[in-house]
Amino acid sequence: MSDVRTVPVALGARSYDVRIGRGLLARAGDHIAPLTRRGTVWVVTEETVARHHLAALQAGLSAGGLSARVLTLPPGEATKSWHWLQHTVEWLLAERVERRDIVVAFGGGVIGDLVGFAAAILRRGVRFVQIPTSLLAQVDSSVGGKTGINTAHGKNLVGAFHQPGLVLADIDVLDTMTGRDFRAGYGEVVKYGLLGDAEFFAWLEEHGPALAAGDPTLRAHAVRRSVEMKAEIVARDETEEGDRALLNLGHTFGHALEAATGYSDRLLHGEGVAIGCALAFELSSRLGLCSQEDPSRVRAHLAAMGLRRDLHEIPGDLPDADGLLRLMGQDKKVVAGQLRFILARGIGHAFVTADVPTGAVRALLADALAAR
Ligand code: GLY
């Protein structure tokens, strides 16, 4: 077997491993079989992932003595909805999936969040395994147990914390991602360096372009370091009472921009996070928390990676600063009506605060919009 690195997520009785490496699909059965007494697992995936990788997963499960029943959903963010949640739960019930059975979420963030939520509410909680197939899902959404769907009121507003029993991140599946999706996922990787590991950010500045070009060793390192950081924060604060909000660096701005662009391909989630990180560092610098060089360095790296970093790179119209502020008010980090921001005292030194003058945020957004 090729080199597989394991990152434990330490959550007491709900602890699990994230296994990262090449060729993991081919060994999926060996990894999952110890978790179940049945010879079958229930795989929920989407059409694009199924076209590229389902045969390899089924062969890998079969090599480990497991057969798979498969539900294939449409690709895209619109699948993270009440409709497809109901469809998935009804399918699992029709299949007579029991609490101790294993449901496999095989796809990117949409599938992981939707299937994780279906597993959370089915029979008050069945076990599930995440096999994330996008960079974003490997470094962020498959780890930590946040599951849910979108509604007309916003993204991820309905959901549950439900930890997987295992995460298998096969680096090879990233090869079939489009360049834009990969770069968007990279927005989340940069986030980890920016929030808590300046050395990792410097490593990304040096190796990011080769990693994006496809180097599997560099990719495995970036996924592992990101997952280590996430696992450590989640183990400290599983349900986001405090430090876990650090993982939302760039997300308060990013979610507002995603809402303003209708969750469409005008702006992918990770692209919103990248722009949001640039704005969070700009705000931190304006508030005198970090040096003026820090936002410039963030933006330079995003530019080097072909990622958007300015509002003018978003096609089409955007609301004005007050409109964006209103959209930020739907953020899950709002406490007693007060928005909490993730700001930084420098690269690798983020912190959570509710103490941000609204006027400073409005002025930042107005300036960013005026530069369009
Ligand atoms: N994606 C942020 C978190 O899992 O907390």
XYZ file of N, CA and C and ligand atoms in Angstrom, residues 140-141 143-144 146 161 188 191-192 230 234 240 244-245 247-248 251, ligand 1:
56
model
N -11.511 20.385 4.576
C -12.396 21.110 5.483
C -13.698 20.369 5.781
N -14.588 20.261 4.784
C -15.963 19.901 5.141
C -16.153 18.454 5.566
N -14.292 16.822 7.596
C -13.735 16.624 8.939
C -14.457 17.545 9.927
N -14.882 17.002 11.047
C -15.431 17.869 12.087
C -16.913 17.750 12.324
N -19.709 18.812 10.816
C -20.776 19.753 10.463
C -21.514 19.199 9.258
N -24.582 18.572 14.139
C -23.232 18.037 14.296
C -23.355 16.516 14.337
N -9.469 27.366 0.946
C -9.590 26.845 2.315
C -8.222 26.414 2.869
N -6.483 29.410 4.052
C -7.125 29.833 5.307
C -6.394 29.250 6.527
N -5.999 27.982 6.452
C -5.347 27.361 7.617
C -4.016 28.039 7.941
N -7.307 21.411 11.530
C -8.747 21.342 11.771
C -9.052 20.373 12.917
N -11.135 21.252 16.241
C -12.411 20.564 16.488
C -12.352 19.798 17.815
N -18.440 24.580 18.324
C -18.219 25.994 18.020
C -18.753 26.936 19.097
N -13.544 27.191 17.494
C -13.847 26.612 16.175
C -14.237 27.695 15.164
N -14.764 28.805 15.683
C -15.137 29.902 14.774
C -13.922 30.402 13.985
N -12.098 28.740 12.233
C -12.128 28.064 10.927
C -12.972 28.833 9.923
N -13.684 29.826 10.430
C -14.513 30.640 9.537
C -13.802 31.914 9.096
N -15.019 33.684 6.067
C -16.346 33.168 5.719
C -17.465 34.183 5.925
N -15.872 24.753 7.992
C -15.789 25.268 9.288
C -15.975 24.245 10.360
O -16.021 23.077 10.079
O -16.085 24.590 11.505
